[in-house]
PDB file of C-alpha atoms in Angstrom:
ATOM      1  CA  MET Y  27      14.075  53.245   3.024  1.00  0.00           C
ATOM      2  CA  GLY Y  28      14.893  53.467  -0.650  1.00  0.00           C
ATOM      3  CA  ARG Y  29      16.051  50.494  -2.634  1.00  0.00           C
ATOM      4  CA  VAL Y  30      19.622  50.023  -3.793  1.00  0.00           C
ATOM      5  CA  SER Y  31      20.809  48.492  -7.061  1.00  0.00           C
ATOM      6  CA  PHE Y  32      23.892  46.301  -7.373  1.00  0.00           C
ATOM      7  CA  VAL Y  33      25.453  46.275 -10.845  1.00  0.00           C
ATOM      8  CA  LEU Y  34      27.974  43.672 -12.063  1.00  0.00           C
ATOM      9  CA  GLY Y  35      27.034  41.484  -9.164  1.00  0.00           C
ATOM     10  CA  GLY Y  36      23.858  39.907 -10.453  1.00  0.00           C
ATOM     11  CA  LEU Y  37      21.807  43.114 -10.554  1.00  0.00           C
ATOM     12  CA  VAL Y  38      20.048  42.055  -7.387  1.00  0.00           C
ATOM     13  CA  LYS Y  39      17.782  44.611  -5.729  1.00  0.00           C
ATOM     14  CA  LEU Y  40      18.679  44.908  -2.063  1.00  0.00           C
ATOM     15  CA  ARG Y  41      17.441  47.039   0.776  1.00  0.00           C
ATOM     16  CA  ARG Y  42      20.048  49.145   2.539  1.00  0.00           C
ATOM     17  CA  GLN Y  43      19.856  46.932   5.617  1.00  0.00           C
ATOM     18  CA  HIS Y  44      20.822  43.925   3.525  1.00  0.00           C
ATOM     19  CA  LEU Y  45      23.600  45.941   1.897  1.00  0.00           C
ATOM     20  CA  LEU Y  46      25.160  46.757   5.245  1.00  0.00           C
ATOM     21  CA  THR Y  47      25.002  43.166   6.464  1.00  0.00           C
ATOM     22  CA  THR Y  48      27.086  42.077   3.463  1.00  0.00           C
ATOM     23  CA  ARG Y  49      29.821  44.605   4.199  1.00  0.00           C
ATOM     24  CA  THR Y  50      32.180  41.985   5.588  1.00  0.00           C
ATOM     25  CA  CYS Y  51      31.955  40.047   2.313  1.00  0.00           C
ATOM     26  CA  VAL Y  52      33.078  42.901   0.070  1.00  0.00           C
ATOM     27  CA  SER Y  53      36.151  44.991   0.867  1.00  0.00           C
ATOM     28  CA  MET Y  54      35.599  47.812  -1.630  1.00  0.00           C
ATOM     29  CA  ARG Y  55      32.333  48.994  -3.172  1.00  0.00           C
ATOM     30  CA  ILE Y  56      31.824  51.623  -5.857  1.00  0.00           C
ATOM     31  CA  GLY Y  57      28.812  53.906  -5.630  1.00  0.00           C
ATOM     32  CA  THR Y  58      27.185  56.044  -8.297  1.00  0.00           C
ATOM     33  CA  HIS Y  59      23.708  57.470  -8.818  1.00  0.00           C
ATOM     34  CA  ASP Y  60      20.792  55.411 -10.075  1.00  0.00           C
ATOM     35  CA  GLY Y  61      18.318  56.288 -12.824  1.00  0.00           C
ATOM     36  CA  ALA Y  62      19.389  57.899 -16.097  1.00  0.00           C
ATOM     37  CA  PHE Y  63      23.137  57.811 -16.703  1.00  0.00           C
ATOM     38  CA  HIS Y  64      25.782  59.589 -18.759  1.00  0.00           C
ATOM     39  CA  CYS Y  65      29.022  58.605 -20.411  1.00  0.00           C
ATOM     40  CA  ASP Y  66      31.279  59.949 -17.659  1.00  0.00           C
ATOM     41  CA  GLU Y  67      30.111  57.789 -14.748  1.00  0.00           C
ATOM     42  CA  ALA Y  68      29.867  54.685 -16.934  1.00  0.00           C
ATOM     43  CA  LEU Y  69      33.478  55.206 -18.020  1.00  0.00           C
ATOM     44  CA  ALA Y  70      34.571  56.110 -14.480  1.00  0.00           C
ATOM     45  CA  CYS Y  71      33.129  52.870 -13.114  1.00  0.00           C
ATOM     46  CA  TYR Y  72      34.735  50.838 -15.891  1.00  0.00           C
ATOM     47  CA  MET Y  73      38.144  52.367 -15.199  1.00  0.00           C
ATOM     48  CA  LEU Y  74      37.886  51.714 -11.476  1.00  0.00           C
ATOM     49  CA  LYS Y  75      37.107  48.060 -12.200  1.00  0.00           C
ATOM     50  CA  LYS Y  76      40.454  47.844 -14.039  1.00  0.00           C
ATOM     51  CA  VAL Y  77      42.334  48.856 -10.875  1.00  0.00           C
ATOM     52  CA  ASP Y  78      43.473  45.938  -8.718  1.00  0.00           C
ATOM     53  CA  LYS Y  79      41.760  46.969  -5.492  1.00  0.00           C
ATOM     54  CA  PHE Y  80      38.420  47.456  -7.269  1.00  0.00           C
ATOM     55  CA  LYS Y  81      38.446  44.452  -9.630  1.00  0.00           C
ATOM     56  CA  SER Y  82      35.922  42.476  -7.577  1.00  0.00           C
ATOM     57  CA  SER Y  83      33.954  45.494  -6.375  1.00  0.00           C
ATOM     58  CA  PRO Y  84      30.188  45.589  -6.916  1.00  0.00           C
ATOM     59  CA  ILE Y  85      28.737  48.838  -8.210  1.00  0.00           C
ATOM     60  CA  VAL Y  86      25.963  50.262  -6.062  1.00  0.00           C
ATOM     61  CA  ARG Y  87      23.594  52.608  -7.882  1.00  0.00           C
ATOM     62  CA  THR Y  88      21.633  54.848  -5.523  1.00  0.00           C
ATOM     63  CA  ARG Y  89      21.091  58.468  -4.488  1.00  0.00           C
ATOM     64  CA  ASP Y  90      20.464  57.606  -0.852  1.00  0.00           C
ATOM     65  CA  LYS Y  91      23.024  59.678   1.083  1.00  0.00           C
ATOM     66  CA  ALA Y  92      23.206  57.315   4.041  1.00  0.00           C
ATOM     67  CA  THR Y  93      23.991  54.410   1.739  1.00  0.00           C
ATOM     68  CA  LEU Y  94      26.568  56.390  -0.242  1.00  0.00           C
ATOM     69  CA  ASN Y  95      28.311  57.396   2.983  1.00  0.00           C
ATOM     70  CA  GLU Y  96      28.832  53.717   3.803  1.00  0.00           C
ATOM     71  CA  LEU Y  97      30.561  52.963   0.502  1.00  0.00           C
ATOM     72  CA  GLU Y  98      34.313  52.968   0.023  1.00  0.00           C
ATOM     73  CA  CYS Y  99      34.296  54.847  -3.308  1.00  0.00           C
ATOM     74  CA  VAL Y 100      31.675  57.155  -4.862  1.00  0.00           C
ATOM     75  CA  VAL Y 101      31.647  58.712  -8.345  1.00  0.00           C
ATOM     76  CA  ASP Y 102      29.444  61.366  -9.983  1.00  0.00           C
ATOM     77  CA  VAL Y 103      27.197  61.854  -6.969  1.00  0.00           C
ATOM     78  CA  GLY Y 104      27.475  63.119  -3.406  1.00  0.00           C
ATOM     79  CA  GLY Y 105      28.762  66.636  -4.037  1.00  0.00           C
ATOM     80  CA  VAL Y 106      32.322  65.908  -2.851  1.00  0.00           C
ATOM     81  CA  TYR Y 107      35.699  65.696  -4.559  1.00  0.00           C
ATOM     82  CA  ASP Y 108      38.267  64.214  -2.198  1.00  0.00           C
ATOM     83  CA  PRO Y 109      40.722  61.651  -3.592  1.00  0.00           C
ATOM     84  CA  GLN Y 110      41.832  60.729  -0.071  1.00  0.00           C
ATOM     85  CA  THR Y 111      38.361  59.387   0.738  1.00  0.00           C
ATOM     86  CA  LEU Y 112      37.736  58.217  -2.850  1.00  0.00           C
ATOM     87  CA  ARG Y 113      34.975  60.737  -3.577  1.00  0.00           C
ATOM     88  CA  PHE Y 114      34.864  61.825  -7.223  1.00  0.00           C
ATOM     89  CA  ASP Y 115      31.943  64.158  -7.905  1.00  0.00           C
ATOM     90  CA  HIS Y 116      32.112  67.297 -10.055  1.00  0.00           C
ATOM     91  CA  HIS Y 117      28.648  68.850  -9.680  1.00  0.00           C
ATOM     92  CA  GLN Y 118      29.273  70.889  -6.526  1.00  0.00           C
ATOM     93  CA  ARG Y 119      29.685  74.659  -6.497  1.00  0.00           C
ATOM     94  CA  GLY Y 120      33.253  75.875  -6.583  1.00  0.00           C
ATOM     95  CA  PHE Y 121      34.547  72.834  -8.458  1.00  0.00           C
ATOM     96  CA  PHE Y 122      37.011  73.810 -11.201  1.00  0.00           C
ATOM     97  CA  GLU Y 123      39.467  70.901 -11.202  1.00  0.00           C
ATOM     98  CA  THR Y 124      41.336  70.289 -14.465  1.00  0.00           C
ATOM     99  CA  PHE Y 125      43.676  67.524 -15.618  1.00  0.00           C
ATOM    100  CA  ASN Y 126      46.791  69.668 -15.232  1.00  0.00           C
ATOM    101  CA  THR Y 127      47.886  73.305 -15.262  1.00  0.00           C
ATOM    102  CA  VAL Y 128      47.829  73.428 -19.079  1.00  0.00           C
ATOM    103  CA  LYS Y 129      44.371  71.975 -19.687  1.00  0.00           C
ATOM    104  CA  LYS Y 130      41.366  74.257 -19.208  1.00  0.00           C
ATOM    105  CA  THR Y 131      38.573  71.685 -19.524  1.00  0.00           C
ATOM    106  CA  LYS Y 132      36.790  71.059 -16.228  1.00  0.00           C
ATOM    107  CA  LEU Y 133      36.858  67.400 -15.264  1.00  0.00           C
ATOM    108  CA  SER Y 134      33.851  65.109 -15.098  1.00  0.00           C
ATOM    109  CA  SER Y 135      33.809  61.987 -12.930  1.00  0.00           C
ATOM    110  CA  ALA Y 136      35.621  60.178 -15.761  1.00  0.00           C
ATOM    111  CA  GLY Y 137      38.409  62.750 -15.815  1.00  0.00           C
ATOM    112  CA  LEU Y 138      38.712  62.683 -12.032  1.00  0.00           C
ATOM    113  CA  VAL Y 139      39.070  58.909 -11.906  1.00  0.00           C
ATOM    114  CA  TYR Y 140      41.499  58.953 -14.827  1.00  0.00           C
ATOM    115  CA  LYS Y 141      43.584  61.712 -13.227  1.00  0.00           C
ATOM    116  CA  HIS Y 142      44.180  59.594 -10.134  1.00  0.00           C
ATOM    117  CA  PHE Y 143      44.059  56.046 -11.532  1.00  0.00           C
ATOM    118  CA  GLY Y 144      44.811  56.463 -15.236  1.00  0.00           C
ATOM    119  CA  ARG Y 145      48.346  55.087 -15.095  1.00  0.00           C
ATOM    120  CA  GLN Y 146      47.136  51.944 -13.332  1.00  0.00           C
ATOM    121  CA  VAL Y 147      44.305  51.585 -15.844  1.00  0.00           C
ATOM    122  CA  ILE Y 148      46.747  51.802 -18.767  1.00  0.00           C
ATOM    123  CA  GLU Y 149      49.034  49.103 -17.383  1.00  0.00           C
ATOM    124  CA  SER Y 150      46.028  46.930 -16.558  1.00  0.00           C
ATOM    125  CA  VAL Y 151      44.639  47.219 -20.098  1.00  0.00           C
ATOM    126  CA  LEU Y 152      48.052  46.477 -21.635  1.00  0.00           C
ATOM    127  CA  ASP Y 153      48.746  43.782 -19.014  1.00  0.00           C
ATOM    128  CA  GLN Y 154      52.342  44.884 -18.532  1.00  0.00           C
ATOM    129  CA  LYS Y 155      54.575  47.312 -16.689  1.00  0.00           C
ATOM    130  CA  ILE Y 156      55.590  50.296 -18.799  1.00  0.00           C
ATOM    131  CA  ALA Y 157      58.697  52.449 -18.513  1.00  0.00           C
ATOM    132  CA  ASP Y 158      57.949  55.626 -16.568  1.00  0.00           C
ATOM    133  CA  GLN Y 159      58.579  58.031 -19.445  1.00  0.00           C
ATOM    134  CA  ASP Y 160      56.464  56.028 -21.896  1.00  0.00           C
ATOM    135  CA  LEU Y 161      53.705  55.604 -19.326  1.00  0.00           C
ATOM    136  CA  GLU Y 162      53.560  59.344 -18.722  1.00  0.00           C
ATOM    137  CA  THR Y 163      53.442  60.024 -22.466  1.00  0.00           C
ATOM    138  CA  VAL Y 164      50.611  57.539 -23.017  1.00  0.00           C
ATOM    139  CA  TYR Y 165      48.781  58.827 -19.933  1.00  0.00           C
ATOM    140  CA  ASN Y 166      48.746  62.386 -21.278  1.00  0.00           C
ATOM    141  CA  LYS Y 167      47.932  61.368 -24.853  1.00  0.00           C
ATOM    142  CA  VAL Y 168      44.963  59.189 -23.853  1.00  0.00           C
ATOM    143  CA  TYR Y 169      43.554  62.060 -21.839  1.00  0.00           C
ATOM    144  CA  SER Y 170      43.883  64.543 -24.708  1.00  0.00           C
ATOM    145  CA  SER Y 171      42.569  62.207 -27.399  1.00  0.00           C
ATOM    146  CA  PHE Y 172      39.794  60.445 -25.470  1.00  0.00           C
ATOM    147  CA  ILE Y 173      38.981  61.368 -21.866  1.00  0.00           C
ATOM    148  CA  GLU Y 174      38.938  65.143 -22.347  1.00  0.00           C
ATOM    149  CA  GLU Y 175      36.101  64.897 -24.867  1.00  0.00           C
ATOM    150  CA  VAL Y 176      33.977  63.064 -22.303  1.00  0.00           C
ATOM    151  CA  ASP Y 177      34.779  65.765 -19.727  1.00  0.00           C
ATOM    152  CA  GLY Y 178      33.932  68.571 -22.120  1.00  0.00           C
ATOM    153  CA  VAL Y 179      30.645  67.084 -23.302  1.00  0.00           C
ATOM    154  CA  ASP Y 180      29.437  66.242 -19.802  1.00  0.00           C
ATOM    155  CA  ASN Y 181      30.232  69.744 -18.532  1.00  0.00           C
ATOM    156  CA  GLY Y 182      28.614  71.432 -21.535  1.00  0.00           C
ATOM    157  CA  ILE Y 183      31.870  72.957 -22.791  1.00  0.00           C
ATOM    158  CA  GLN Y 184      31.831  73.874 -26.469  1.00  0.00           C
ATOM    159  CA  GLN Y 185      34.712  72.631 -28.583  1.00  0.00           C
ATOM    160  CA  TYR Y 186      35.047  76.001 -30.350  1.00  0.00           C
ATOM    161  CA  ASP Y 187      34.828  79.575 -29.101  1.00  0.00           C
ATOM    162  CA  THR Y 188      32.105  80.721 -31.457  1.00  0.00           C
ATOM    163  CA  GLU Y 189      28.448  81.658 -31.322  1.00  0.00           C
ATOM    164  CA  ALA Y 190      27.841  80.444 -34.863  1.00  0.00           C
ATOM    165  CA  PRO Y 191      25.313  77.599 -35.071  1.00  0.00           C
ATOM    166  CA  PRO Y 192      26.605  74.219 -36.282  1.00  0.00           C
ATOM    167  CA  LYS Y 193      26.103  73.466 -39.966  1.00  0.00           C
ATOM    168  CA  TYR Y 194      25.028  69.889 -39.224  1.00  0.00           C
ATOM    169  CA  GLU Y 195      24.193  67.653 -36.284  1.00  0.00           C
ATOM    170  CA  ALA Y 196      26.782  65.306 -34.799  1.00  0.00           C
ATOM    171  CA  ASN Y 197      25.096  62.548 -32.816  1.00  0.00           C
ATOM    172  CA  SER Y 198      27.565  59.685 -33.140  1.00  0.00           C
ATOM    173  CA  SER Y 199      29.985  60.646 -30.357  1.00  0.00           C
ATOM    174  CA  LEU Y 200      30.596  58.216 -27.517  1.00  0.00           C
ATOM    175  CA  SER Y 201      28.569  60.391 -25.146  1.00  0.00           C
ATOM    176  CA  ALA Y 202      25.635  60.436 -27.575  1.00  0.00           C
ATOM    177  CA  ARG Y 203      25.720  56.668 -28.032  1.00  0.00           C
ATOM    178  CA  VAL Y 204      25.808  56.119 -24.278  1.00  0.00           C
ATOM    179  CA  GLY Y 205      22.842  58.457 -23.925  1.00  0.00           C
ATOM    180  CA  ARG Y 206      20.843  56.308 -26.334  1.00  0.00           C
ATOM    181  CA  LEU Y 207      21.443  53.265 -24.139  1.00  0.00           C
ATOM    182  CA  ASN Y 208      19.122  54.717 -21.489  1.00  0.00           C
ATOM    183  CA  PRO Y 209      15.622  53.193 -21.471  1.00  0.00           C
ATOM    184  CA  ALA Y 210      13.058  54.980 -23.626  1.00  0.00           C
ATOM    185  CA  TRP Y 211      10.951  57.619 -21.900  1.00  0.00           C
ATOM    186  CA  ASP Y 212       7.809  55.507 -22.370  1.00  0.00           C
ATOM    187  CA  ASP Y 213       9.352  52.190 -21.289  1.00  0.00           C
ATOM    188  CA  GLN Y 214       6.868  50.658 -18.852  1.00  0.00           C
ATOM    189  CA  ASN Y 215       9.490  48.471 -17.186  1.00  0.00           C
ATOM    190  CA  PRO Y 216      12.858  50.235 -17.606  1.00  0.00           C
ATOM    191  CA  ASP Y 217      15.992  48.287 -16.701  1.00  0.00           C
ATOM    192  CA  TYR Y 218      18.411  51.107 -15.917  1.00  0.00           C
ATOM    193  CA  ASP Y 219      20.929  48.782 -14.287  1.00  0.00           C
ATOM    194  CA  GLY Y 220      21.091  46.451 -17.267  1.00  0.00           C
ATOM    195  CA  CYS Y 221      21.463  49.428 -19.591  1.00  0.00           C
ATOM    196  CA  PHE Y 222      24.199  50.864 -17.377  1.00  0.00           C
ATOM    197  CA  GLU Y 223      26.157  47.631 -17.724  1.00  0.00           C
ATOM    198  CA  LYS Y 224      25.965  48.021 -21.501  1.00  0.00           C
ATOM    199  CA  ALA Y 225      27.185  51.615 -21.172  1.00  0.00           C
ATOM    200  CA  MET Y 226      30.172  50.458 -19.139  1.00  0.00           C
ATOM    201  CA  GLU Y 227      30.996  47.835 -21.751  1.00  0.00           C
ATOM    202  CA  LEU Y 228      30.740  50.365 -24.591  1.00  0.00           C
ATOM    203  CA  THR Y 229      32.863  53.050 -22.940  1.00  0.00           C
ATOM    204  CA  GLY Y 230      35.380  50.499 -21.706  1.00  0.00           C
ATOM    205  CA  SER Y 231      35.781  48.935 -25.128  1.00  0.00           C
ATOM    206  CA  GLU Y 232      36.535  52.296 -26.723  1.00  0.00           C
ATOM    207  CA  LEU Y 233      38.899  53.261 -23.918  1.00  0.00           C
ATOM    208  CA  GLU Y 234      40.845  50.025 -24.318  1.00  0.00           C
ATOM    209  CA  ASP Y 235      41.017  50.461 -28.103  1.00  0.00           C
ATOM    210  CA  THR Y 236      42.389  53.969 -27.589  1.00  0.00           C
ATOM    211  CA  ILE Y 237      45.000  52.884 -25.049  1.00  0.00           C
ATOM    212  CA  LYS Y 238      46.204  50.030 -27.260  1.00  0.00           C
ATOM    213  CA  SER Y 239      46.348  52.252 -30.337  1.00  0.00           C
ATOM    214  CA  VAL Y 240      48.289  54.959 -28.520  1.00  0.00           C
ATOM    215  CA  TYR Y 241      50.771  52.502 -27.031  1.00  0.00           C
ATOM    216  CA  HIS Y 242      51.257  50.122 -29.964  1.00  0.00           C
ATOM    217  CA  SER Y 243      50.971  52.592 -32.865  1.00  0.00           C
ATOM    218  CA  TRP Y 244      51.144  56.263 -31.894  1.00  0.00           C
ATOM    219  CA  LEU Y 245      54.002  55.961 -29.389  1.00  0.00           C
ATOM    220  CA  PRO Y 246      56.394  54.011 -31.681  1.00  0.00           C
ATOM    221  CA  GLY Y 247      55.481  56.335 -34.559  1.00  0.00           C
ATOM    222  CA  LYS Y 248      56.278  59.361 -32.449  1.00  0.00           C
ATOM    223  CA  SER Y 249      59.687  57.906 -31.592  1.00  0.00           C
ATOM    224  CA  ILE Y 250      60.488  57.247 -35.259  1.00  0.00           C
ATOM    225  CA  LEU Y 251      59.402  60.742 -36.208  1.00  0.00           C
ATOM    226  CA  LEU Y 252      61.364  62.380 -33.402  1.00  0.00           C
ATOM    227  CA  ASP Y 253      64.511  60.445 -34.346  1.00  0.00           C
ATOM    228  CA  ALA Y 254      64.092  61.542 -37.966  1.00  0.00           C
ATOM    229  CA  VAL Y 255      63.624  65.185 -36.998  1.00  0.00           C
ATOM    230  CA  GLU Y 256      66.584  65.219 -34.630  1.00  0.00           C
ATOM    231  CA  GLY Y 257      68.805  63.508 -37.226  1.00  0.00           C
ATOM    232  CA  ARG Y 258      67.666  65.584 -40.195  1.00  0.00           C
ATOM    233  CA  PHE Y 259      71.005  67.389 -40.637  1.00  0.00           C
ATOM    234  CA  LYS Y 260      72.691  64.039 -41.230  1.00  0.00           C
ATOM    235  CA  VAL Y 261      70.539  63.640 -44.340  1.00  0.00           C
ATOM    236  CA  ARG Y 262      70.288  67.145 -45.796  1.00  0.00           C
ATOM    237  CA  ARG Y 263      72.296  70.254 -44.978  1.00  0.00           C
ATOM    238  CA  ALA Y 264      69.134  72.361 -44.934  1.00  0.00           C
ATOM    239  CA  GLY Y 265      67.754  70.178 -42.195  1.00  0.00           C
ATOM    240  CA  ALA Y 266      64.500  69.244 -43.948  1.00  0.00           C
ATOM    241  CA  PRO Y 267      63.566  65.691 -42.908  1.00  0.00           C
ATOM    242  CA  SER Y 268      62.702  64.559 -46.446  1.00  0.00           C
ATOM    243  CA  THR Y 269      63.301  60.902 -45.598  1.00  0.00           C
ATOM    244  CA  VAL Y 270      60.058  60.819 -43.645  1.00  0.00           C
ATOM    245  CA  LYS Y 271      57.950  63.153 -45.796  1.00  0.00           C
ATOM    246  CA  ASN Y 272      55.365  60.487 -46.538  1.00  0.00           C
ATOM    247  CA  TYR Y 273      55.161  59.691 -42.855  1.00  0.00           C
ATOM    248  CA  PHE Y 274      54.632  63.397 -42.183  1.00  0.00           C
ATOM    249  CA  LEU Y 275      51.763  63.553 -44.634  1.00  0.00           C
ATOM    250  CA  SER Y 276      49.932  60.706 -42.917  1.00  0.00           C
ATOM    251  CA  SER Y 277      50.711  61.908 -39.396  1.00  0.00           C
ATOM    252  CA  LEU Y 278      50.111  65.642 -39.398  1.00  0.00           C
ATOM    253  CA  GLY Y 279      49.060  65.733 -35.770  1.00  0.00           C
ATOM    254  CA  ARG Y 280      52.385  64.304 -34.670  1.00  0.00           C
ATOM    255  CA  THR Y 281      54.331  66.436 -37.158  1.00  0.00           C
ATOM    256  CA  PHE Y 282      52.927  69.746 -35.991  1.00  0.00           C
ATOM    257  CA  THR Y 283      53.347  68.862 -32.322  1.00  0.00           C
ATOM    258  CA  LEU Y 284      57.011  68.042 -32.828  1.00  0.00           C
ATOM    259  CA  SER Y 285      57.627  70.989 -35.153  1.00  0.00           C
ATOM    260  CA  LYS Y 286      57.051  73.426 -32.306  1.00  0.00           C
ATOM    261  CA  LYS Y 287      59.951  71.890 -30.403  1.00  0.00           C
ATOM    262  CA  SER Y 288      62.220  71.147 -33.357  1.00  0.00           C
ATOM    263  CA  SER Y 289      61.781  74.242 -35.582  1.00  0.00           C
ATOM    264  CA  VAL Y 290      60.446  72.152 -38.469  1.00  0.00           C
ATOM    265  CA  SER Y 291      58.072  73.815 -40.910  1.00  0.00           C
ATOM    266  CA  LYS Y 292      54.764  72.241 -41.850  1.00  0.00           C
ATOM    267  CA  PRO Y 293      55.143  69.977 -44.890  1.00  0.00           C
ATOM    268  CA  ASN Y 294      54.026  71.265 -48.280  1.00  0.00           C
ATOM    269  CA  MET Y 295      50.682  69.760 -49.256  1.00  0.00           C
TER     270      MET Y 295
END
């Protein structure tokens, strides 16, 4: 019988028999594969640990199918996507799940967990209840500006539709940094579980920074900008929102998104 690794619970190596005897002590357990890891499952596990019913859950790292079948939640392994049974893998044939009908990027285990638990994760990180409309806005923005990149990288989806080779290497993305946390190929005594904990901490820290930035900065800024655009005819007959031109120049992403809905031209640079 293969050995099973518990992460965030002391990193104690346990045989499957021991694991099953402790079942009455732990209500919910999260399973993922052992060995080398990627950004998506590290982030998926971190997000699950922010959800109330998984806060005290140990993370079991194994590829043993019998052990995985005994666990309450499994991510990035097992070949099954079924939110009803808390199975969140994306490697199986025929899997083409996306975040919504608009997005085309296939989900990784991170995207799957975020799709079903993202709203709870956001409120947990912010430690407050959020109005439904604001929560939905933040939920979609965090996916587009953070989670989708993890999905795309893990699934090997290029950011641009071009065959041209890149002009320089980019190795500082979150996925690349998580990859470097794996033990070296020649490590004589690799501690994959300890390294996986570090990967969870890294991905979780960046996720929380993104959520807080979107909620505390981007969302209020969007509201100010939208109010200015909608009230532009009160300022100038032509309808150009000159009162917020400087804000436009520093917030082009928001400006262009709103301009599609409000018939506002791009600002002159």
